Amino acid sequence: MTKRLLLVAACALVDADGRVLISQRPEGKALAGLWEFPGGKLEPGERPEETLIRELHEELGIEVKEECLAPLTFASHGYEDFTLLMPLWICRRWKGTPHGREGQAVKWVLPKKLRDYPMPPADEPLIPMLIDMIPAR
Ligand code: C5P
């Protein structure tokens, strides 16, 4: 049987100190407790960038302009019941202070410390990229 495809758009928000925001999946959701780059599922008719801008507002209360999203990579992972395809962006400019609007914990973490936070498998390949891209402090 062909597995269904799940399309998720996600983003590494990077602050002026070179820290990256991660968000903890809440109890009751799949992969609860794991730390992820914020984002979410595409709705019908949405472009991934539109999804990401909507999700960053819904989940974190920030406003992001599309021109501030730089494409970074395209992650994928085969789960038992679906295949996840996840384009990822990096964003250094937004309006507002990101906070967990859906009750989720959020943390700003230096790239070299990201490995201390268990992540879903599709998010993990982003860690070495962020370590390379963001100067160490
Ligand atoms: O957040 P939501 O439950 O809508 O995400 C759907 C699925 O996308 C999750 O079950 C997870 O497998 C995946 N996901 C991920 N990494 C993210 C966001 C979502 O692996 N940063």
CSV table of N, CA and C and ligand atoms in Angstrom, one decimal:
chain,number,residue,atom,x,y,z
A,1,MET,N,0.8,-1.2,0.0
A,1,MET,CA,0.0,0.0,0.0
A,1,MET,C,0.9,1.3,0.0
A,2,THR,N,0.5,2.2,-0.8
A,2,THR,CA,1.3,3.5,-0.8
A,2,THR,C,0.9,4.3,0.4
A,3,LYS,N,2.0,4.8,1.1
A,3,LYS,CA,1.7,5.6,2.3
A,3,LYS,C,1.3,7.0,1.8
A,4,ARG,N,0.5,7.6,2.7
A,4,ARG,CA,0.1,9.0,2.3
A,4,ARG,C,1.3,9.9,2.6
A,5,LEU,N,1.3,11.0,1.8
A,5,LEU,CA,2.3,12.1,2.0
A,5,LEU,C,1.8,13.1,3.0
A,6,LEU,N,2.6,13.5,3.9
A,6,LEU,CA,2.2,14.6,4.7
A,6,LEU,C,3.2,15.8,4.5
A,7,LEU,N,2.7,16.9,4.1
A,7,LEU,CA,3.5,18.1,3.8
A,7,LEU,C,3.5,19.1,5.0
A,8,VAL,N,4.7,19.4,5.5
A,8,VAL,CA,4.8,20.2,6.7
A,8,VAL,C,5.9,21.3,6.3
A,9,ALA,N,5.6,22.6,6.6
A,9,ALA,CA,6.6,23.6,6.4
A,9,ALA,C,7.1,24.0,7.8
A,10,ALA,N,8.4,24.2,7.9
A,10,ALA,CA,9.0,24.5,9.2
A,10,ALA,C,10.2,25.5,9.0
A,11,CYS,N,10.6,26.0,10.1
A,11,CYS,CA,11.5,27.1,10.1
A,11,CYS,C,12.4,27.2,11.3
A,12,ALA,N,13.7,27.6,11.0
A,12,ALA,CA,14.6,27.9,12.2
A,12,ALA,C,14.6,29.4,12.3
A,13,LEU,N,14.1,29.9,13.4
A,13,LEU,CA,14.1,31.4,13.7
A,13,LEU,C,15.5,31.6,14.4
A,14,VAL,N,16.3,32.5,14.0
A,14,VAL,CA,17.6,32.8,14.6
A,14,VAL,C,17.6,34.2,15.1
A,15,ASP,N,18.0,34.3,16.4
A,15,ASP,CA,18.0,35.7,17.0
A,15,ASP,C,19.4,36.4,16.8
A,16,ALA,N,19.4,37.6,17.3
A,16,ALA,CA,20.7,38.4,17.1
A,16,ALA,C,21.9,37.8,17.9
A,17,ASP,N,21.6,36.9,18.9
A,17,ASP,CA,22.7,36.2,19.6
A,17,ASP,C,23.1,34.9,18.9
A,18,GLY,N,22.5,34.6,17.8
A,18,GLY,CA,22.8,33.3,17.1
A,18,GLY,C,22.1,32.1,17.7
A,19,ARG,N,21.1,32.4,18.5
A,19,ARG,CA,20.3,31.2,19.1
A,19,ARG,C,19.1,30.9,18.2
A,20,VAL,N,18.7,29.7,18.3
A,20,VAL,CA,17.6,29.1,17.4
A,20,VAL,C,16.4,28.8,18.3
A,21,LEU,N,15.2,29.1,17.8
A,21,LEU,CA,14.1,28.7,18.6
A,21,LEU,C,13.6,27.3,18.4
A,22,ILE,N,13.4,26.6,19.4
A,22,ILE,CA,12.7,25.2,19.3
A,22,ILE,C,11.5,25.2,20.2
A,23,SER,N,10.6,24.4,19.8
A,23,SER,CA,9.3,24.3,20.5
A,23,SER,C,9.0,22.9,20.9
A,24,GLN,N,8.4,22.7,22.1
A,24,GLN,CA,8.2,21.3,22.5
A,24,GLN,C,6.8,20.8,22.2
A,25,ARG,N,6.7,19.7,21.6
A,25,ARG,CA,5.4,19.1,21.2
A,25,ARG,C,4.7,18.8,22.5
A,26,PRO,N,3.4,19.3,22.6
A,26,PRO,CA,2.7,19.1,23.9
A,26,PRO,C,2.2,17.7,24.1
A,27,GLU,N,1.9,17.4,25.3
A,27,GLU,CA,1.2,16.1,25.7
A,27,GLU,C,0.0,15.9,24.8
A,28,GLY,N,-0.3,14.7,24.4
A,28,GLY,CA,-1.5,14.4,23.7
A,28,GLY,C,-1.3,14.5,22.2
A,29,LYS,N,-0.2,15.1,21.7
A,29,LYS,CA,0.1,15.1,20.3
A,29,LYS,C,1.1,14.0,19.9
A,30,ALA,N,1.1,13.7,18.6
A,30,ALA,CA,2.1,12.7,18.2
A,30,ALA,C,3.5,13.2,18.6
A,31,LEU,N,4.4,12.4,19.0
A,31,LEU,CA,5.8,12.7,19.3
A,31,LEU,C,5.9,13.7,20.4
A,32,ALA,N,4.9,13.6,21.4
A,32,ALA,CA,4.9,14.5,22.5
A,32,ALA,C,6.2,14.6,23.3
A,33,GLY,N,6.6,15.7,23.7
A,33,GLY,CA,7.9,15.9,24.4
A,33,GLY,C,9.1,16.2,23.6
A,34,LEU,N,9.0,15.9,22.3
A,34,LEU,CA,10.2,16.2,21.4
A,34,LEU,C,10.2,17.6,21.1
A,35,TRP,N,11.4,18.1,20.8
A,35,TRP,CA,11.6,19.6,20.5
A,35,TRP,C,11.7,19.7,19.0
A,36,GLU,N,11.0,20.6,18.4
A,36,GLU,CA,11.0,20.8,16.9
A,36,GLU,C,11.2,22.2,16.5
A,37,PHE,N,11.5,22.4,15.2
A,37,PHE,CA,11.5,23.7,14.6
A,37,PHE,C,10.0,24.0,14.3
A,38,PRO,N,9.6,25.2,14.6
A,38,PRO,CA,8.1,25.5,14.5
A,38,PRO,C,7.6,25.4,13.1
A,39,GLY,N,6.4,25.1,12.9
A,39,GLY,CA,5.8,25.0,11.6
A,39,GLY,C,4.5,24.1,11.7
A,40,GLY,N,4.1,23.7,10.5
A,40,GLY,CA,2.9,22.8,10.6
A,40,GLY,C,2.4,22.4,9.2
A,41,LYS,N,1.3,21.7,9.2
A,41,LYS,CA,0.8,21.1,7.9
A,41,LYS,C,0.2,22.1,6.9
A,42,LEU,N,0.5,21.8,5.7
A,42,LEU,CA,-0.1,22.6,4.6
A,42,LEU,C,-1.6,22.4,4.6
A,43,GLU,N,-2.4,23.4,4.4
A,43,GLU,CA,-3.8,23.3,4.2
A,43,GLU,C,-4.0,23.4,2.7
A,44,PRO,N,-5.2,22.8,2.2
A,44,PRO,CA,-5.4,22.8,0.8
A,44,PRO,C,-5.3,24.2,0.2
A,45,GLY,N,-4.6,24.3,-0.9
A,45,GLY,CA,-4.5,25.6,-1.7
A,45,GLY,C,-3.4,26.5,-1.1
A,46,GLU,N,-2.7,26.1,0.0
A,46,GLU,CA,-1.7,27.0,0.5
A,46,GLU,C,-0.3,26.7,-0.2
A,47,ARG,N,0.5,27.7,-0.4
A,47,ARG,CA,1.9,27.5,-0.7
A,47,ARG,C,2.6,27.3,0.6
A,48,PRO,N,3.7,26.5,0.6
A,48,PRO,CA,4.4,26.2,1.9
A,48,PRO,C,4.8,27.5,2.7
A,49,GLU,N,5.2,28.5,2.0
A,49,GLU,CA,5.6,29.8,2.6
A,49,GLU,C,4.4,30.4,3.4
A,50,GLU,N,3.2,30.3,2.7
A,50,GLU,CA,2.0,30.8,3.4
A,50,GLU,C,1.6,30.0,4.6
A,51,THR,N,1.8,28.7,4.5
A,51,THR,CA,1.6,27.8,5.7
A,51,THR,C,2.5,28.3,6.8
A,52,LEU,N,3.7,28.5,6.5
A,52,LEU,CA,4.7,28.8,7.6
A,52,LEU,C,4.4,30.1,8.2
A,53,ILE,N,4.0,31.1,7.4
A,53,ILE,CA,3.7,32.4,8.0
A,53,ILE,C,2.5,32.3,8.9
A,54,ARG,N,1.5,31.5,8.4
A,54,ARG,CA,0.3,31.3,9.2
A,54,ARG,C,0.6,30.6,10.5
A,55,GLU,N,1.4,29.5,10.4
A,55,GLU,CA,1.7,28.7,11.6
A,55,GLU,C,2.6,29.5,12.6
A,56,LEU,N,3.5,30.3,12.1
A,56,LEU,CA,4.3,31.1,13.0
A,56,LEU,C,3.5,32.1,13.8
A,57,HIS,N,2.5,32.6,13.1
A,57,HIS,CA,1.5,33.5,13.8
A,57,HIS,C,0.7,32.7,14.8
A,58,GLU,N,0.1,31.6,14.4
A,58,GLU,CA,-0.8,30.9,15.3
A,58,GLU,C,-0.1,30.3,16.5
A,59,GLU,N,1.1,29.8,16.3
A,59,GLU,CA,1.9,29.0,17.3
A,59,GLU,C,2.7,30.0,18.2
A,60,LEU,N,3.2,31.0,17.6
A,60,LEU,CA,4.2,31.9,18.3
A,60,LEU,C,3.8,33.3,18.4
A,61,GLY,N,2.8,33.7,17.7
A,61,GLY,CA,2.3,35.1,17.8
A,61,GLY,C,3.2,36.1,17.1
A,62,ILE,N,4.0,35.7,16.1
A,62,ILE,CA,4.9,36.6,15.4
A,62,ILE,C,4.4,36.8,14.0
A,63,GLU,N,4.8,38.0,13.4
A,63,GLU,CA,4.5,38.3,12.0
A,63,GLU,C,5.8,38.2,11.2
A,64,VAL,N,5.7,37.4,10.2
A,64,VAL,CA,6.9,37.2,9.3
A,64,VAL,C,6.6,37.5,7.9
A,65,LYS,N,7.4,38.3,7.2
A,65,LYS,CA,7.2,38.6,5.8
A,65,LYS,C,7.9,37.5,5.0
A,66,GLU,N,7.2,37.2,3.9
A,66,GLU,CA,7.7,36.1,3.0
A,66,GLU,C,9.2,36.4,2.6
A,67,GLU,N,9.5,37.7,2.3
A,67,GLU,CA,10.9,37.9,1.8
A,67,GLU,C,12.0,37.7,2.9
A,68,CYS,N,11.5,37.5,4.2
A,68,CYS,CA,12.5,37.2,5.3
A,68,CYS,C,12.7,35.7,5.4
A,69,LEU,N,12.0,34.9,4.6
A,69,LEU,CA,12.2,33.4,4.7
A,69,LEU,C,13.3,33.0,3.7
A,70,ALA,N,14.4,32.5,4.1
A,70,ALA,CA,15.4,32.0,3.2
A,70,ALA,C,15.3,30.4,3.2
A,71,PRO,N,15.2,29.8,2.0
A,71,PRO,CA,15.1,28.4,2.0
A,71,PRO,C,16.4,27.7,2.5
A,72,LEU,N,16.3,26.7,3.2
A,72,LEU,CA,17.5,26.0,3.8
A,72,LEU,C,17.7,24.6,3.3
A,73,THR,N,16.7,23.8,3.4
A,73,THR,CA,16.8,22.4,3.0
A,73,THR,C,15.4,21.8,2.9
A,74,PHE,N,15.4,20.6,2.4
A,74,PHE,CA,14.1,19.8,2.3
A,74,PHE,C,14.3,18.5,3.0
A,75,ALA,N,13.6,18.4,4.1
A,75,ALA,CA,13.8,17.2,4.9
A,75,ALA,C,12.7,16.2,4.6
A,76,SER,N,12.9,14.9,4.9
A,76,SER,CA,11.9,13.9,4.7
A,76,SER,C,12.1,12.8,5.7
A,77,HIS,N,11.1,12.1,6.0
A,77,HIS,CA,11.2,10.9,6.9
A,77,HIS,C,10.0,10.0,6.6
A,78,GLY,N,10.3,8.7,6.6
A,78,GLY,CA,9.3,7.7,6.4
A,78,GLY,C,8.8,7.2,7.7
A,79,TYR,N,7.6,7.6,8.1
A,79,TYR,CA,7.0,7.1,9.4
A,79,TYR,C,6.2,5.8,9.0
A,80,GLU,N,5.7,5.1,10.0
A,80,GLU,CA,5.0,3.8,9.7
A,80,GLU,C,3.8,4.1,8.8
A,81,ASP,N,3.0,5.1,9.1
A,81,ASP,CA,1.8,5.3,8.3
A,81,ASP,C,1.8,6.5,7.4
A,82,PHE,N,2.9,7.2,7.3
A,82,PHE,CA,2.9,8.3,6.3
A,82,PHE,C,4.4,8.7,6.0
A,83,THR,N,4.6,9.3,4.9
A,83,THR,CA,5.9,9.9,4.6
A,83,THR,C,5.8,11.4,4.7
A,84,LEU,N,6.7,11.9,5.5
A,84,LEU,CA,6.7,13.3,5.8
A,84,LEU,C,7.7,14.0,4.8
A,85,LEU,N,7.2,15.1,4.2
A,85,LEU,CA,8.1,15.9,3.4
A,85,LEU,C,8.0,17.3,4.0
A,86,MET,N,9.2,17.8,4.3
A,86,MET,CA,9.2,19.0,5.1
A,86,MET,C,10.3,20.0,4.6
A,87,PRO,N,9.9,21.0,3.8
A,87,PRO,CA,10.8,22.1,3.4
A,87,PRO,C,11.1,22.9,4.7
A,88,LEU,N,12.3,23.4,4.8
A,88,LEU,CA,12.7,24.2,6.0
A,88,LEU,C,13.3,25.5,5.5
A,89,TRP,N,13.0,26.5,6.2
A,89,TRP,CA,13.5,27.8,6.0
A,89,TRP,C,14.3,28.3,7.2
A,90,ILE,N,15.1,29.4,7.0
A,90,ILE,CA,15.7,30.1,8.1
A,90,ILE,C,15.2,31.5,8.0
A,91,CYS,N,15.0,32.1,9.2
A,91,CYS,CA,14.4,33.4,9.3
A,91,CYS,C,15.1,34.2,10.4
A,92,ARG,N,15.6,35.4,10.1
A,92,ARG,CA,16.3,36.2,11.1
A,92,ARG,C,15.5,37.4,11.5
A,93,ARG,N,14.4,37.7,10.8
A,93,ARG,CA,13.7,39.0,11.0
A,93,ARG,C,12.2,38.7,11.1
A,94,TRP,N,11.6,39.2,12.2
A,94,TRP,CA,10.1,39.0,12.4
A,94,TRP,C,9.7,40.2,13.3
A,95,LYS,N,8.4,40.3,13.4
A,95,LYS,CA,7.8,41.3,14.3
A,95,LYS,C,7.1,40.6,15.5
A,96,GLY,N,7.4,41.1,16.7
A,96,GLY,CA,6.8,40.5,17.9
A,96,GLY,C,7.8,39.6,18.6
A,97,THR,N,7.4,39.1,19.8
A,97,THR,CA,8.2,38.3,20.6
A,97,THR,C,7.6,36.9,20.6
A,98,PRO,N,8.4,35.9,20.0
A,98,PRO,CA,7.8,34.6,20.0
A,98,PRO,C,7.5,34.0,21.3
A,99,HIS,N,6.3,33.5,21.5
A,99,HIS,CA,5.9,32.8,22.8
A,99,HIS,C,5.0,31.7,22.4
A,100,GLY,N,4.9,30.7,23.3
A,100,GLY,CA,4.1,29.5,23.0
A,100,GLY,C,2.6,29.8,23.2
A,101,ARG,N,1.9,30.1,22.1
A,101,ARG,CA,0.5,30.5,22.2
A,101,ARG,C,-0.4,29.4,22.4
A,102,GLU,N,0.1,28.2,22.2
A,102,GLU,CA,-0.8,27.0,22.3
A,102,GLU,C,-0.3,26.2,23.5
A,103,GLY,N,0.3,26.9,24.5
A,103,GLY,CA,0.7,26.2,25.7
A,103,GLY,C,2.0,25.4,25.6
A,104,GLN,N,2.6,25.5,24.5
A,104,GLN,CA,3.9,24.7,24.3
A,104,GLN,C,5.0,25.5,24.9
A,105,ALA,N,6.0,24.7,25.4
A,105,ALA,CA,7.3,25.4,25.8
A,105,ALA,C,8.1,25.8,24.6
A,106,VAL,N,8.7,26.9,24.7
A,106,VAL,CA,9.7,27.3,23.6
A,106,VAL,C,11.0,27.6,24.3
A,107,LYS,N,12.1,27.5,23.5
A,107,LYS,CA,13.4,27.7,24.1
A,107,LYS,C,14.3,28.3,23.0
A,108,TRP,N,15.2,29.2,23.4
A,108,TRP,CA,16.2,29.7,22.5
A,108,TRP,C,17.5,29.0,22.8
A,109,VAL,N,18.1,28.3,21.8
A,109,VAL,CA,19.2,27.4,22.1
A,109,VAL,C,20.3,27.7,21.0
A,110,LEU,N,21.6,27.7,21.5
A,110,LEU,CA,22.7,27.8,20.5
A,110,LEU,C,22.8,26.6,19.7
A,111,PRO,N,23.1,26.7,18.4
A,111,PRO,CA,23.1,25.5,17.5
A,111,PRO,C,23.9,24.3,18.1
A,112,LYS,N,25.1,24.6,18.7
A,112,LYS,CA,25.9,23.5,19.2
A,112,LYS,C,25.2,22.8,20.4
A,113,LYS,N,24.2,23.4,21.0
A,113,LYS,CA,23.5,22.8,22.1
A,113,LYS,C,22.2,22.1,21.7
A,114,LEU,N,21.9,22.2,20.4
A,114,LEU,CA,20.6,21.6,19.9
A,114,LEU,C,20.5,20.1,20.2
A,115,ARG,N,21.7,19.4,20.1
A,115,ARG,CA,21.7,18.0,20.3
A,115,ARG,C,21.3,17.5,21.7
A,116,ASP,N,21.2,18.5,22.6
A,116,ASP,CA,20.7,18.1,24.0
A,116,ASP,C,19.2,18.0,24.1
A,117,TYR,N,18.6,18.3,22.9
A,117,TYR,CA,17.1,18.3,22.9
A,117,TYR,C,16.6,17.3,21.9
A,118,PRO,N,15.9,16.2,22.4
A,118,PRO,CA,15.5,15.2,21.5
A,118,PRO,C,14.5,15.8,20.5
A,119,MET,N,14.7,15.5,19.2
A,119,MET,CA,13.9,16.0,18.1
A,119,MET,C,13.3,14.9,17.2
A,120,PRO,N,12.2,15.2,16.5
A,120,PRO,CA,11.7,14.3,15.5
A,120,PRO,C,12.8,14.0,14.5
A,121,PRO,N,12.9,12.9,13.8
A,121,PRO,CA,14.0,12.5,12.9
A,121,PRO,C,14.1,13.5,11.8
A,122,ALA,N,13.0,14.1,11.3
A,122,ALA,CA,13.1,15.0,10.1
A,122,ALA,C,13.8,16.3,10.5
A,123,ASP,N,13.7,16.7,11.7
A,123,ASP,CA,14.3,18.0,12.1
A,123,ASP,C,15.8,17.9,12.4
A,124,GLU,N,16.3,16.7,12.7
A,124,GLU,CA,17.7,16.5,13.1
A,124,GLU,C,18.7,16.9,12.1
A,125,PRO,N,18.5,16.6,10.8
A,125,PRO,CA,19.6,17.0,9.8
A,125,PRO,C,19.8,18.5,9.7
A,126,LEU,N,18.9,19.3,10.3
A,126,LEU,CA,19.1,20.7,10.3
A,126,LEU,C,20.2,21.2,11.2
A,127,ILE,N,20.4,20.4,12.3
A,127,ILE,CA,21.4,20.8,13.3
A,127,ILE,C,22.8,21.1,12.7
A,128,PRO,N,23.4,20.1,12.0
A,128,PRO,CA,24.7,20.4,11.5
A,128,PRO,C,24.7,21.6,10.5
A,129,MET,N,23.6,21.8,9.8
A,129,MET,CA,23.6,23.0,8.9
A,129,MET,C,23.6,24.2,9.7
A,130,LEU,N,22.9,24.3,10.8
A,130,LEU,CA,22.8,25.5,11.6
A,130,LEU,C,24.1,25.7,12.3
A,131,ILE,N,24.8,24.7,12.7
A,131,ILE,CA,26.1,24.8,13.4
A,131,ILE,C,27.1,25.4,12.3
A,132,ASP,N,27.0,25.0,11.1
A,132,ASP,CA,27.9,25.5,10.1
A,132,ASP,C,27.6,27.0,9.7
A,133,MET,N,26.3,27.3,9.7
A,133,MET,CA,25.9,28.6,9.2
A,133,MET,C,26.0,29.8,10.2
A,134,ILE,N,25.8,29.4,11.5
A,134,ILE,CA,25.7,30.4,12.5
A,134,ILE,C,27.0,30.5,13.3
A,135,PRO,N,27.7,31.6,13.3
A,135,PRO,CA,29.0,31.7,14.0
A,135,PRO,C,28.9,31.2,15.4
A,136,ALA,N,29.9,30.4,15.9
A,136,ALA,CA,29.9,29.9,17.3
A,136,ALA,C,30.1,31.1,18.3
A,137,ARG,N,29.5,31.0,19.4
A,137,ARG,CA,29.7,32.0,20.5
A,137,ARG,C,30.2,31.3,21.7
B,1,C5P,O1,2.4,19.6,14.4
B,1,C5P,P1,1.6,18.5,13.7
B,1,C5P,O2,1.1,17.4,14.5
B,1,C5P,O3,0.5,19.1,12.8
B,1,C5P,O4,2.7,17.9,12.6
B,1,C5P,C1,2.3,16.8,11.9
B,1,C5P,C2,3.5,15.8,11.8
B,1,C5P,O5,4.6,16.5,11.2
B,1,C5P,C3,4.0,15.4,13.2
B,1,C5P,O6,3.4,14.2,13.6
B,1,C5P,C4,5.5,15.2,12.9
B,1,C5P,O7,5.7,13.8,12.4
B,1,C5P,C5,5.8,16.1,11.8
B,1,C5P,N1,6.7,17.3,12.2
B,1,C5P,C6,8.0,17.1,12.3
B,1,C5P,N2,8.8,18.2,12.5
B,1,C5P,C7,8.3,19.4,12.7
B,1,C5P,C8,6.9,19.6,12.6
B,1,C5P,C9,6.1,18.5,12.3
B,1,C5P,O8,8.6,16.0,12.1
B,1,C5P,N3,9.1,20.5,12.9
